[in-house]
Short mmCIF file of C-alpha atoms and ligand atoms in Angstrom, two decimals:
data_model
loop_
_atom_site.label_atom_id
_atom_site.label_comp_id
_atom_site.label_asym_id
_atom_site.label_seq_id
_atom_site.Cartn_x
_atom_site.Cartn_y
_atom_site.Cartn_z
CA UNK A 290 -24.28 -9.34 25.70
CA UNK A 291 -23.07 -12.71 26.73
CA UNK A 292 -19.97 -13.06 29.05
CA UNK A 293 -17.71 -14.34 26.15
CA UNK A 294 -18.35 -11.54 23.90
CA UNK A 295 -15.40 -9.11 23.83
CA UNK A 296 -15.49 -5.50 24.16
CA UNK A 297 -13.49 -3.79 21.66
CA UNK A 298 -11.03 -1.23 23.09
CA UNK A 299 -12.06 2.52 22.26
CA UNK A 300 -9.58 3.25 19.77
CA UNK A 301 -9.02 7.17 19.69
CA UNK A 302 -8.34 8.25 16.30
CA UNK A 303 -5.80 11.16 16.00
CA UNK A 304 -7.61 14.04 14.52
CA UNK A 305 -6.01 17.21 13.46
CA UNK A 306 -6.92 20.09 15.51
CA UNK A 307 -7.81 23.47 13.80
CA UNK A 308 -5.59 26.39 14.21
CA UNK A 309 -8.34 28.64 14.35
CA UNK A 310 -7.16 31.35 11.86
CA UNK A 311 -10.76 31.68 11.50
CA UNK A 312 -13.88 30.77 12.91
CA UNK A 313 -15.76 28.93 11.70
CA UNK A 314 -12.95 27.47 9.86
CA UNK A 315 -12.50 26.91 5.94
CA UNK A 316 -13.64 23.32 6.38
CA UNK A 317 -17.14 24.62 6.75
CA UNK A 318 -17.20 26.64 3.72
CA UNK A 319 -20.08 25.73 1.12
CA UNK A 320 -21.14 26.72 -2.20
CA UNK A 321 -21.68 30.52 -2.25
CA UNK A 322 -23.41 32.77 -4.81
CA UNK A 323 -21.32 35.59 -6.01
CA UNK A 324 -24.02 37.91 -5.80
CA UNK A 325 -24.40 37.51 -2.24
CA UNK A 326 -20.83 38.37 -1.57
CA UNK A 327 -21.40 41.52 -4.20
CA UNK A 328 -24.37 42.65 -1.64
CA UNK A 329 -21.84 42.20 1.54
CA UNK A 330 -19.41 44.39 -0.30
CA UNK A 331 -21.96 47.05 -1.39
CA UNK A 332 -23.30 47.16 2.13
CA UNK A 333 -19.81 47.88 4.01
CA UNK A 334 -20.25 51.09 5.97
CA UNK A 335 -17.84 53.94 4.87
CA UNK A 336 -16.72 54.94 8.37
CA UNK A 337 -14.90 51.61 9.27
CA UNK A 338 -11.42 50.72 7.93
CA UNK A 339 -10.90 47.52 5.95
CA UNK A 340 -8.23 45.37 5.08
CA UNK A 341 -6.99 44.17 1.72
CA UNK A 342 -5.34 40.81 1.12
CA UNK A 343 -3.72 39.95 -2.36
CA UNK A 344 -2.73 36.34 -3.01
CA UNK A 345 0.23 35.84 -5.46
CA UNK A 346 0.04 31.91 -6.20
CA UNK A 347 3.57 31.79 -7.90
CA UNK A 348 6.84 30.50 -7.05
CA UNK A 349 10.31 29.84 -8.81
CA UNK A 350 10.97 26.58 -7.13
CA UNK A 351 8.87 24.06 -4.91
CA UNK A 352 9.69 23.75 -1.19
CA UNK A 353 8.76 20.02 -0.25
CA UNK A 354 7.14 21.07 2.93
CA UNK A 355 4.89 23.68 1.35
CA UNK A 356 1.32 23.63 2.48
CA UNK A 357 0.34 26.87 0.65
CA UNK A 358 -1.71 27.40 -2.61
CA UNK A 359 0.92 28.01 -5.17
CA UNK A 360 2.19 27.21 -8.71
CA UNK A 361 5.87 26.70 -9.69
CA UNK A 362 6.64 28.98 -12.60
CA UNK A 363 9.96 29.02 -14.61
CA UNK A 364 8.77 31.85 -16.78
CA UNK A 365 7.49 35.61 -16.08
CA UNK A 366 4.57 35.34 -18.52
CA UNK A 367 2.14 33.34 -16.19
CA UNK A 368 2.71 36.00 -13.53
CA UNK A 369 2.02 38.86 -15.83
CA UNK A 370 -1.40 37.31 -17.09
CA UNK A 371 -2.23 36.78 -13.43
CA UNK A 372 -1.56 40.32 -12.60
CA UNK A 373 -3.69 41.39 -15.59
CA UNK A 374 -6.84 39.42 -14.16
CA UNK A 375 -5.98 40.73 -10.53
CA UNK A 376 -6.05 44.38 -11.82
CA UNK A 377 -9.61 43.55 -13.32
CA UNK A 378 -10.65 42.16 -9.86
CA UNK A 379 -9.13 45.49 -8.21
CA UNK A 380 -11.21 47.56 -10.47
CA UNK A 381 -14.48 45.45 -10.04
CA UNK A 382 -14.29 45.36 -6.36
CA UNK A 383 -12.91 48.95 -5.98
CA UNK A 384 -16.14 50.07 -8.08
CA UNK A 385 -18.45 47.85 -6.00
CA UNK A 386 -17.11 49.30 -2.58
CA UNK A 387 -17.03 52.91 -3.63
CA UNK A 388 -20.87 52.89 -4.75
CA UNK A 389 -21.56 55.31 -1.65
CA UNK A 390 -19.54 57.88 -3.62
CA UNK A 391 -16.29 57.40 -1.16
CA UNK A 392 -13.39 55.02 -1.52
CA UNK A 393 -13.10 52.61 1.34
CA UNK A 394 -10.44 53.38 3.88
CA UNK A 395 -7.90 50.68 4.18
CA UNK A 396 -5.84 50.17 7.48
CA UNK A 397 -3.92 46.92 6.41
CA UNK A 398 -2.69 45.61 3.20
CA UNK A 399 -0.81 42.05 3.01
CA UNK A 400 0.50 40.41 0.02
CA UNK A 401 1.05 36.70 0.55
CA UNK A 402 1.35 33.74 -1.41
CA UNK A 403 3.16 31.68 -2.91
CA UNK A 404 5.49 34.41 -3.34
CA UNK A 405 4.85 37.94 -3.96
CA UNK A 406 8.43 38.60 -4.38
CA UNK A 407 8.34 37.15 -7.95
CA UNK A 408 6.54 40.11 -9.01
CA UNK A 409 8.89 42.59 -10.70
CA UNK A 410 9.72 46.05 -9.10
CA UNK A 411 7.66 47.92 -12.31
CA UNK A 412 4.63 45.58 -11.78
CA UNK A 413 4.61 45.85 -8.08
CA UNK A 414 4.70 49.85 -8.54
CA UNK A 415 1.69 49.50 -11.05
CA UNK A 416 -0.28 47.30 -8.85
CA UNK A 417 -0.08 49.45 -5.76
CA UNK A 418 -0.92 52.55 -7.63
CA UNK A 419 -4.11 50.69 -8.79
CA UNK A 420 -4.98 49.66 -5.41
CA UNK A 421 -4.67 53.78 -4.47
CA UNK A 422 -6.88 54.61 -7.28
CA UNK A 423 -9.55 52.11 -5.96
CA UNK A 424 -8.94 52.58 -2.08
CA UNK A 425 -8.02 55.61 0.34
CA UNK A 426 -4.95 53.90 1.95
CA UNK A 427 -4.83 55.62 5.45
CA UNK A 428 -1.39 57.11 6.45
CA UNK A 429 -0.67 54.88 9.14
CA UNK A 430 -1.66 51.53 7.40
CA UNK A 431 0.56 48.62 7.75
CA UNK A 432 1.56 47.33 4.32
CA UNK A 433 3.31 43.91 4.59
CA UNK A 434 4.87 41.63 1.93
CA UNK A 435 5.62 38.08 2.41
CA UNK A 436 9.37 37.69 1.18
CA UNK A 437 11.03 34.59 -0.51
CA UNK A 438 14.52 35.73 0.07
CA UNK A 439 15.64 33.75 -3.11
CA UNK A 440 13.55 35.91 -5.37
CA UNK A 441 13.84 39.28 -3.67
CA UNK A 442 16.09 42.13 -4.93
CA UNK A 443 17.31 45.51 -4.09
CA UNK A 444 15.22 47.08 -6.74
CA UNK A 445 12.18 45.29 -5.56
CA UNK A 446 12.78 46.40 -1.99
CA UNK A 447 12.94 50.10 -3.50
CA UNK A 448 9.67 49.64 -5.22
CA UNK A 449 8.10 48.15 -2.00
CA UNK A 450 9.47 51.20 0.11
CA UNK A 451 8.12 53.57 -2.82
CA UNK A 452 4.70 51.86 -2.43
CA UNK A 453 4.39 52.37 1.26
CA UNK A 454 5.26 48.73 2.14
CA UNK A 455 6.43 48.90 5.81
CA UNK A 456 6.81 45.20 6.86
CA UNK A 457 8.45 42.34 5.60
CA UNK A 458 8.07 38.76 6.25
CA UNK A 459 10.92 36.55 5.03
CA UNK A 460 10.55 32.83 4.63
CA UNK A 461 13.44 31.53 6.73
CA UNK A 462 12.20 28.03 7.96
CA UNK A 463 15.74 26.63 8.85
CA UNK A 464 19.60 27.61 8.71
CA UNK A 465 20.81 24.24 8.71
CA UNK A 466 21.93 22.95 5.27
CA UNK A 467 20.99 19.24 5.92
CA UNK A 468 17.52 20.31 6.68
CA UNK A 469 17.50 22.69 3.79
CA UNK A 470 18.49 19.97 1.52
CA UNK A 471 15.82 17.63 2.74
CA UNK A 472 13.19 20.31 2.21
CA UNK A 473 14.57 21.40 -1.15
CA UNK A 474 15.13 24.88 -0.05
CA UNK A 475 18.48 25.86 -0.17
CA UNK A 476 19.20 29.57 1.12
CA UNK A 477 22.45 31.00 2.65
CA UNK A 478 22.96 33.03 5.55
CA UNK A 479 24.68 35.70 3.17
CA UNK A 480 21.42 35.78 1.13
CA UNK A 481 19.51 36.67 4.30
CA UNK A 482 22.11 39.03 5.42
CA UNK A 483 21.62 40.59 1.91
CA UNK A 484 17.75 40.80 2.05
CA UNK A 485 18.18 42.47 5.66
CA UNK A 486 20.44 45.34 4.42
CA UNK A 487 18.19 45.94 1.45
CA UNK A 488 15.00 46.34 3.65
CA UNK A 489 16.76 48.13 6.35
CA UNK A 490 18.49 50.40 4.06
CA UNK A 491 15.05 51.17 2.27
CA UNK A 492 13.57 52.11 5.53
CA UNK A 493 11.43 48.93 6.25
CA UNK A 494 12.70 47.88 9.45
CA UNK A 495 9.62 45.80 10.70
CA UNK A 496 11.07 42.35 9.73
CA UNK A 497 9.13 38.98 10.51
CA UNK A 498 10.88 35.57 10.23
CA UNK A 499 9.08 32.53 9.61
CA UNK A 500 10.52 29.41 10.99
CA UNK A 501 9.16 25.81 11.07
CA UNK A 502 9.73 23.28 13.64
CA UNK A 503 9.00 19.45 12.90
CA UNK A 504 10.31 18.93 9.53
CA UNK A 505 12.89 15.97 8.36
CA UNK A 506 16.29 16.13 9.61
CA UNK A 507 15.48 18.64 12.56
CA UNK A 508 16.96 17.86 15.61
CA UNK A 509 16.96 19.75 19.27
CA UNK A 510 20.63 20.85 18.13
CA UNK A 511 19.63 22.13 14.62
CA UNK A 512 16.69 24.03 16.26
CA UNK A 513 19.15 25.56 18.74
CA UNK A 514 21.34 26.73 16.05
CA UNK A 515 18.62 28.14 13.74
CA UNK A 516 17.12 29.86 16.64
CA UNK A 517 20.83 31.53 17.74
CA UNK A 518 21.19 32.55 13.98
CA UNK A 519 17.63 33.96 13.83
CA UNK A 520 18.71 36.20 17.00
CA UNK A 521 21.87 37.36 15.12
CA UNK A 522 19.52 38.87 12.61
CA UNK A 523 17.27 40.65 15.20
CA UNK A 524 13.81 40.46 13.38
CA UNK A 525 11.33 42.19 15.26
CA UNK A 526 8.85 39.32 15.06
CA UNK A 527 9.12 35.80 14.54
CA UNK A 528 6.38 32.99 13.56
CA UNK A 529 7.50 29.38 14.57
CA UNK A 530 5.09 27.32 12.75
CA UNK A 531 4.75 23.60 13.46
CA UNK A 532 5.14 21.78 10.13
CA UNK A 533 1.77 20.76 8.88
CA UNK A 534 2.32 17.36 7.22
CA UNK A 535 -0.60 16.99 4.79
CA UNK A 536 0.53 14.59 2.18
CA UNK A 537 -2.98 13.63 0.84
CA UNK A 538 -3.61 17.28 -0.13
CA UNK A 539 0.15 18.29 -0.89
CA UNK A 540 1.60 15.28 -2.77
CA UNK A 541 5.03 16.71 -3.07
CA UNK A 542 5.34 16.43 0.69
CA UNK A 543 5.90 12.53 -0.13
CA UNK A 544 9.21 13.89 -1.51
CA UNK A 545 10.47 13.88 2.06
CA UNK A 546 9.28 10.31 2.83
CA UNK A 547 12.50 8.79 3.14
CA UNK A 548 13.29 10.99 6.31
CA UNK A 549 12.06 10.28 9.90
CA UNK A 550 9.55 12.88 10.76
CA UNK A 551 9.90 14.03 14.40
CA UNK A 552 6.91 12.74 16.37
CA UNK A 553 4.66 14.74 18.69
CA UNK A 554 7.02 14.33 21.60
CA UNK A 555 9.98 15.61 19.63
CA UNK A 556 7.90 18.33 17.97
CA UNK A 557 6.95 19.74 21.35
CA UNK A 558 10.53 19.64 22.71
CA UNK A 559 11.55 21.37 19.66
CA UNK A 560 8.91 24.07 20.27
CA UNK A 561 9.80 24.32 23.84
CA UNK A 562 13.40 24.57 23.36
CA UNK A 563 12.95 27.26 20.63
CA UNK A 564 10.51 29.06 22.63
CA UNK A 565 12.54 29.05 25.82
CA UNK A 566 15.98 30.30 23.89
CA UNK A 567 13.87 33.13 22.05
CA UNK A 568 12.85 34.30 25.52
CA UNK A 569 16.59 34.32 26.54
CA UNK A 570 17.16 36.30 23.65
CA UNK A 571 14.83 38.95 24.64
CA UNK A 572 11.65 37.69 22.56
CA UNK A 573 8.21 37.88 24.27
CA UNK A 574 5.87 34.91 23.45
CA UNK A 575 2.59 35.78 22.04
CA UNK A 576 -0.27 32.98 21.50
CA UNK A 577 -0.01 29.96 19.83
CA UNK A 578 3.56 30.18 18.07
CA UNK A 579 4.45 33.92 17.66
CA UNK A 580 7.55 35.86 19.33
CA UNK A 581 8.11 39.60 19.22
CA UNK A 582 10.76 42.15 20.43
CA UNK A 583 9.93 44.94 22.95
CA UNK A 584 8.63 47.77 20.64
CA UNK A 585 6.79 45.46 18.14
CA UNK A 586 3.47 46.77 17.17
CA UNK A 587 2.06 43.22 17.96
CA UNK A 588 3.02 43.44 21.51
CA UNK A 589 1.45 47.05 21.97
CA UNK A 590 -1.88 45.53 20.80
CA UNK A 591 -1.73 42.52 23.12
CA UNK A 592 -1.01 44.81 26.09
CA UNK A 593 -3.94 47.12 24.98
CA UNK A 594 -6.08 44.10 24.54
CA UNK A 595 -6.60 44.78 20.65
CA UNK A 596 -4.75 41.74 19.32
CA UNK A 597 -6.94 39.38 17.16
CA UNK A 598 -6.60 35.98 15.46
CA UNK A 599 -6.86 36.19 11.79
CA UNK A 600 -5.58 34.58 8.49
CA UNK A 601 -2.10 35.92 9.09
CA UNK A 602 -2.10 34.29 12.36
CA UNK A 603 -2.09 37.23 14.98
CA UNK A 604 -2.82 40.69 14.08
CA UNK A 605 -3.05 44.33 15.46
CA UNK A 606 -5.27 45.39 12.65
CA UNK A 607 -8.17 47.35 13.82
CA UNK A 608 -10.33 46.50 10.78
CA UNK A 609 -13.08 43.82 11.17
CA UNK A 610 -13.34 43.44 7.59
CA UNK A 611 -10.88 41.80 4.98
CA UNK A 612 -11.27 41.85 1.34
CA UNK A 613 -9.39 38.84 -0.47
CA UNK A 614 -8.07 39.15 -3.93
CA UNK A 615 -6.65 36.64 -6.41
CA UNK A 616 -7.26 33.21 -6.72
CA UNK A 617 -8.18 30.88 -3.43
CA UNK A 618 -8.08 34.15 -1.49
CA UNK A 619 -10.35 34.32 1.26
CA UNK A 620 -12.48 37.42 2.73
CA UNK A 621 -14.22 38.05 5.96
CA UNK A 622 -16.98 40.40 6.11
CA UNK A 623 -19.84 41.20 8.63
CA UNK A 624 -22.15 39.01 6.61
CA UNK A 625 -19.63 36.12 6.39
CA UNK A 626 -16.57 34.69 4.52
CA UNK A 627 -16.14 34.28 1.12
CA UNK A 628 -13.64 32.49 -1.04
CA UNK A 629 -12.46 32.91 -4.60
CA UNK A 630 -12.10 30.02 -6.94
CA UNK A 631 -8.64 28.37 -6.05
CA UNK A 632 -8.66 27.15 -9.94
CA UNK A 633 -6.48 29.66 -11.96
CA UNK A 634 -8.80 29.46 -15.07
CA UNK A 635 -12.09 29.72 -13.38
CA UNK A 636 -11.00 32.66 -11.56
CA UNK A 637 -9.61 34.39 -14.78
CA UNK A 638 -12.70 33.52 -16.88
CA UNK A 639 -15.11 35.00 -14.13
CA UNK A 640 -13.03 38.29 -14.08
CA UNK A 641 -12.99 38.24 -18.09
CA UNK A 642 -16.56 38.36 -17.69
CA UNK A 643 -16.56 41.02 -15.42
CA UNK A 644 -17.78 38.48 -12.62
CA UNK A 645 -17.02 38.02 -9.10
CA UNK A 646 -14.59 35.19 -8.88
CA UNK A 647 -16.15 33.91 -5.52
CA UNK A 648 -17.12 30.21 -5.43
CA UNK A 649 -17.35 29.22 -1.67
CA UNK A 650 -17.95 30.54 1.79
CA UNK A 651 -20.26 30.80 4.72
CA UNK A 652 -22.76 33.02 6.06
CA UNK A 653 -22.23 33.66 9.69
CA UNK A 654 -24.73 34.48 12.20
CA UNK A 655 -24.66 36.33 15.74
CA UNK A 656 -23.71 32.87 17.46
CA UNK A 657 -20.59 32.49 15.15
CA UNK A 658 -19.73 35.83 15.94
CA UNK A 659 -19.71 35.23 19.68
CA UNK A 660 -17.86 31.97 19.35
CA UNK A 661 -15.18 33.53 17.00
CA UNK A 662 -14.61 35.96 19.89
CA UNK A 663 -14.28 33.44 22.60
CA UNK A 664 -11.64 31.42 20.30
CA UNK A 665 -9.79 34.58 19.57
CA UNK A 666 -9.59 35.33 23.08
CA UNK A 667 -8.49 31.84 23.94
CA UNK A 668 -5.95 31.84 21.06
CA UNK A 669 -4.66 35.39 21.78
CA UNK A 670 -4.58 35.59 25.59
CA UNK A 671 -5.09 32.11 27.03
CA UNK A 672 -8.01 33.25 28.47
CA UNK A 673 -11.74 33.74 28.25
CA UNK A 674 -14.94 34.65 30.04
CA UNK A 675 -17.69 33.15 27.83
CA UNK A 676 -20.58 34.48 29.65
CA UNK A 677 -18.82 38.08 29.27
CA UNK A 678 -18.43 37.63 25.56
CA UNK A 679 -21.96 36.35 25.27
CA UNK A 680 -23.35 39.27 26.95
CA UNK A 681 -21.26 41.79 24.96
CA UNK A 682 -22.92 40.11 21.82
CA UNK A 683 -26.25 40.45 23.36
CA UNK A 684 -26.81 36.60 23.52
CA UNK A 685 -28.16 34.80 26.45
CA UNK A 686 -26.04 31.53 26.26
CA UNK A 687 -25.75 29.14 29.01
CA UNK A 688 -22.61 27.24 27.95
CA UNK A 689 -24.05 24.16 29.74
CA UNK A 690 -21.99 21.40 27.74
CA UNK A 691 -19.03 23.48 27.62
CA UNK A 692 -19.13 24.38 31.21
CA UNK A 693 -18.77 20.61 31.88
CA UNK A 694 -15.78 20.31 29.79
CA UNK A 695 -14.17 23.50 31.46
CA UNK A 696 -14.78 21.86 34.96
CA UNK A 697 -12.72 18.93 34.13
CA UNK A 698 -9.92 20.86 32.39
CA UNK A 699 -9.90 22.83 35.71
CA UNK A 700 -9.63 19.52 37.57
CA UNK A 701 -6.62 18.31 35.62
CA UNK A 702 -4.96 21.77 36.19
CA UNK A 703 -4.97 22.54 32.48
CA UNK A 704 -7.25 25.67 33.30
CA UNK A 705 -7.46 28.11 36.13
CA UNK A 706 -10.96 29.57 37.12
CA UNK A 707 -11.45 33.07 38.45
CA UNK A 708 -15.17 33.64 38.61
CA UNK A 709 -16.54 33.03 35.30
CA UNK A 710 -13.32 33.59 33.68
CA UNK A 711 -10.64 30.67 32.61
CA UNK A 712 -7.11 31.09 32.21
CA UNK A 713 -5.00 28.33 30.58
CA UNK A 714 -2.10 27.08 32.91
CA UNK A 715 1.26 26.88 31.84
CA UNK A 716 0.53 22.73 32.04
CA UNK A 717 -2.62 23.15 29.71
CA UNK A 718 -0.54 25.61 27.14
CA UNK A 719 0.48 22.91 24.81
CA UNK A 720 -3.40 21.96 24.39
CA UNK A 721 -4.48 25.40 23.49
CA UNK A 722 -5.96 24.17 20.38
CA UNK A 723 -7.75 21.16 21.74
CA UNK A 724 -9.25 23.60 24.58
CA UNK A 725 -10.50 25.99 21.83
CA UNK A 726 -12.44 23.01 20.16
CA UNK A 727 -14.71 22.66 22.92
CA UNK A 728 -16.17 25.99 22.05
CA UNK A 729 -16.47 25.11 18.39
CA UNK A 730 -20.17 24.49 17.28
CA UNK A 731 -18.84 22.55 14.01
CA UNK A 732 -16.19 20.19 15.64
CA UNK A 733 -17.46 16.93 16.74
CA UNK A 734 -17.88 16.61 20.33
CA UNK A 735 -17.42 13.04 20.31
CA UNK A 736 -14.35 12.51 22.19
CA UNK A 737 -13.58 13.50 26.00
CA UNK A 738 -12.06 16.84 26.09
CA UNK A 739 -8.92 15.50 28.35
CA UNK A 740 -8.47 12.65 25.57
CA UNK A 741 -8.58 15.21 22.77
CA UNK A 742 -6.01 17.31 24.62
CA UNK A 743 -3.69 14.54 25.08
CA UNK A 744 -4.21 12.20 22.07
CA UNK A 745 -5.36 14.66 19.07
CA UNK A 746 -2.60 15.95 16.75
CA UNK A 747 -1.63 19.55 16.67
CA UNK A 748 0.01 19.18 13.17
C1 SAM B 1065 3.41 31.79 1.76
S1 SAM B 1065 5.04 31.25 2.51
C2 SAM B 1065 6.19 32.75 2.79
C3 SAM B 1065 6.63 33.26 1.39
C4 SAM B 1065 7.55 32.66 0.76
N1 SAM B 1065 6.57 31.92 -0.34
C5 SAM B 1065 8.54 31.78 1.26
O1 SAM B 1065 8.01 30.61 1.57
O2 SAM B 1065 9.32 32.20 1.87
C6 SAM B 1065 4.35 31.49 4.22
C7 SAM B 1065 4.93 30.43 5.09
O3 SAM B 1065 4.14 29.25 5.50
C8 SAM B 1065 4.74 28.43 6.10
N2 SAM B 1065 4.47 26.99 5.72
C9 SAM B 1065 4.41 26.89 4.35
N3 SAM B 1065 4.09 25.59 4.29
C10 SAM B 1065 3.92 25.02 5.49
C11 SAM B 1065 3.81 23.82 6.13
N4 SAM B 1065 3.27 22.72 5.36
N5 SAM B 1065 3.81 23.80 7.59
C12 SAM B 1065 3.91 24.82 8.42
N6 SAM B 1065 4.28 25.90 7.59
C13 SAM B 1065 4.44 26.22 6.53
C14 SAM B 1065 6.36 28.76 5.74
O4 SAM B 1065 6.99 29.20 7.04
C15 SAM B 1065 6.28 30.11 5.03
O5 SAM B 1065 7.36 30.98 5.43
S1 SF4 B 1066 6.92 27.68 1.02
FE1 SF4 B 1066 6.85 29.49 0.01
S2 SF4 B 1066 8.61 29.66 -1.62
FE2 SF4 B 1066 8.28 27.61 -0.80
S3 SF4 B 1066 6.68 26.63 -2.44
FE3 SF4 B 1066 5.66 27.18 -0.50
S4 SF4 B 1066 5.09 29.26 -1.14
FE4 SF4 B 1066 6.57 28.90 -2.64
#
């Protein structure tokens, strides 16, 4: 290099960090033969409970912030057609998993979407009775439904209660009318109050609220207002999601382009304020973005070391196997991950022919399982002893590369070391996701871990 040559400054390109609702993340999925998934299903042991997830990809109106896999439908007909196909999938998978004569025991069922509340009361009763024909739902199973308060009704809530539903997750997002206008999701406090009275009257008292920070028109004042209103309704659990802005994947998010989007520092201030207020109201903070009142099952699971990171965020579910039903649904089995086709037509055509609609996924090995547990421990407890997890998995892993990064994090005060255990400090907590990436064998380890903490996005 000559003296006059300029050295270009190192540009650190912000990179989105995984939320680690799975490890490896869905970004690593590749083509997967449906037959492989069929073998994984047929091999499931009879004596271990499993979880079921049903994806309902329909909504009545598009929220402009939405990052979910859903379709807008103004009529019930496409929903009915979809439910017909879903029934075929339940019978097909139920048949494969019952080959050992016994129906599989179910400890947890989750209806997500889209908006499961778009399903009529009669169709929901029907669907759950078909699930019971194919699976053995344990008496203490948790059965949860994601609720769009605008498409719910007292009749639907009665059908949920009759079907054994015992948890409802209400999409609230924000109570401020100006924010609601900016995100194209108007729902009044009266509507939320009505929903809550239907659920509580029907005996469904485990209520979650979903809130989002980092959206257009949100300020510290509106966040404080929303948290105060949330407190008045006393949901037992709250998920406080950071708005994920991915307009290259979800074009409709550009509808909000005319508004200023809160920057990283504003987002952090919003989260900190909401977290502080919720804790003043008696909620306990859980992991990355959850809060719960004393008595909630997630808090008990955390105290007993049973809490896990999964597709629903955090879970107290003891099952290690999840079967996904519906277009785009992802299952997690001992052999690996399997995802149904997200294309409604391909999903339906496969089931019309009696074929498994899985298209993508990933086989996992012992090292993946070990790293999954390390990352789940960090995401759930802000702490991990990687060597102890490796030993538990019967693996002899020296973590040499990881140890160098852990040392750097200790030096800047983001981690505290106790023997071979590491605890994320209060100063390190905003960087939880970045810290978890240092164990991720698929994440490019091409930036310095401290730079990654400070510069990379948590969107
Ligand atoms: C499937 S929706 C819940 C049920 C129903 N569709 C509703 O919106 O009321 C799941 C949750 O994902 C969250 N969500 C959706 N898009 C998001 C985004 N772009 N960033 C962060 N959270 C998002 C919302 O809080 C929403 O309540
Ligand atoms: S946020 Fe919920 S109701 Fe709104 S479009 Fe997305 S899935 Fe549908």
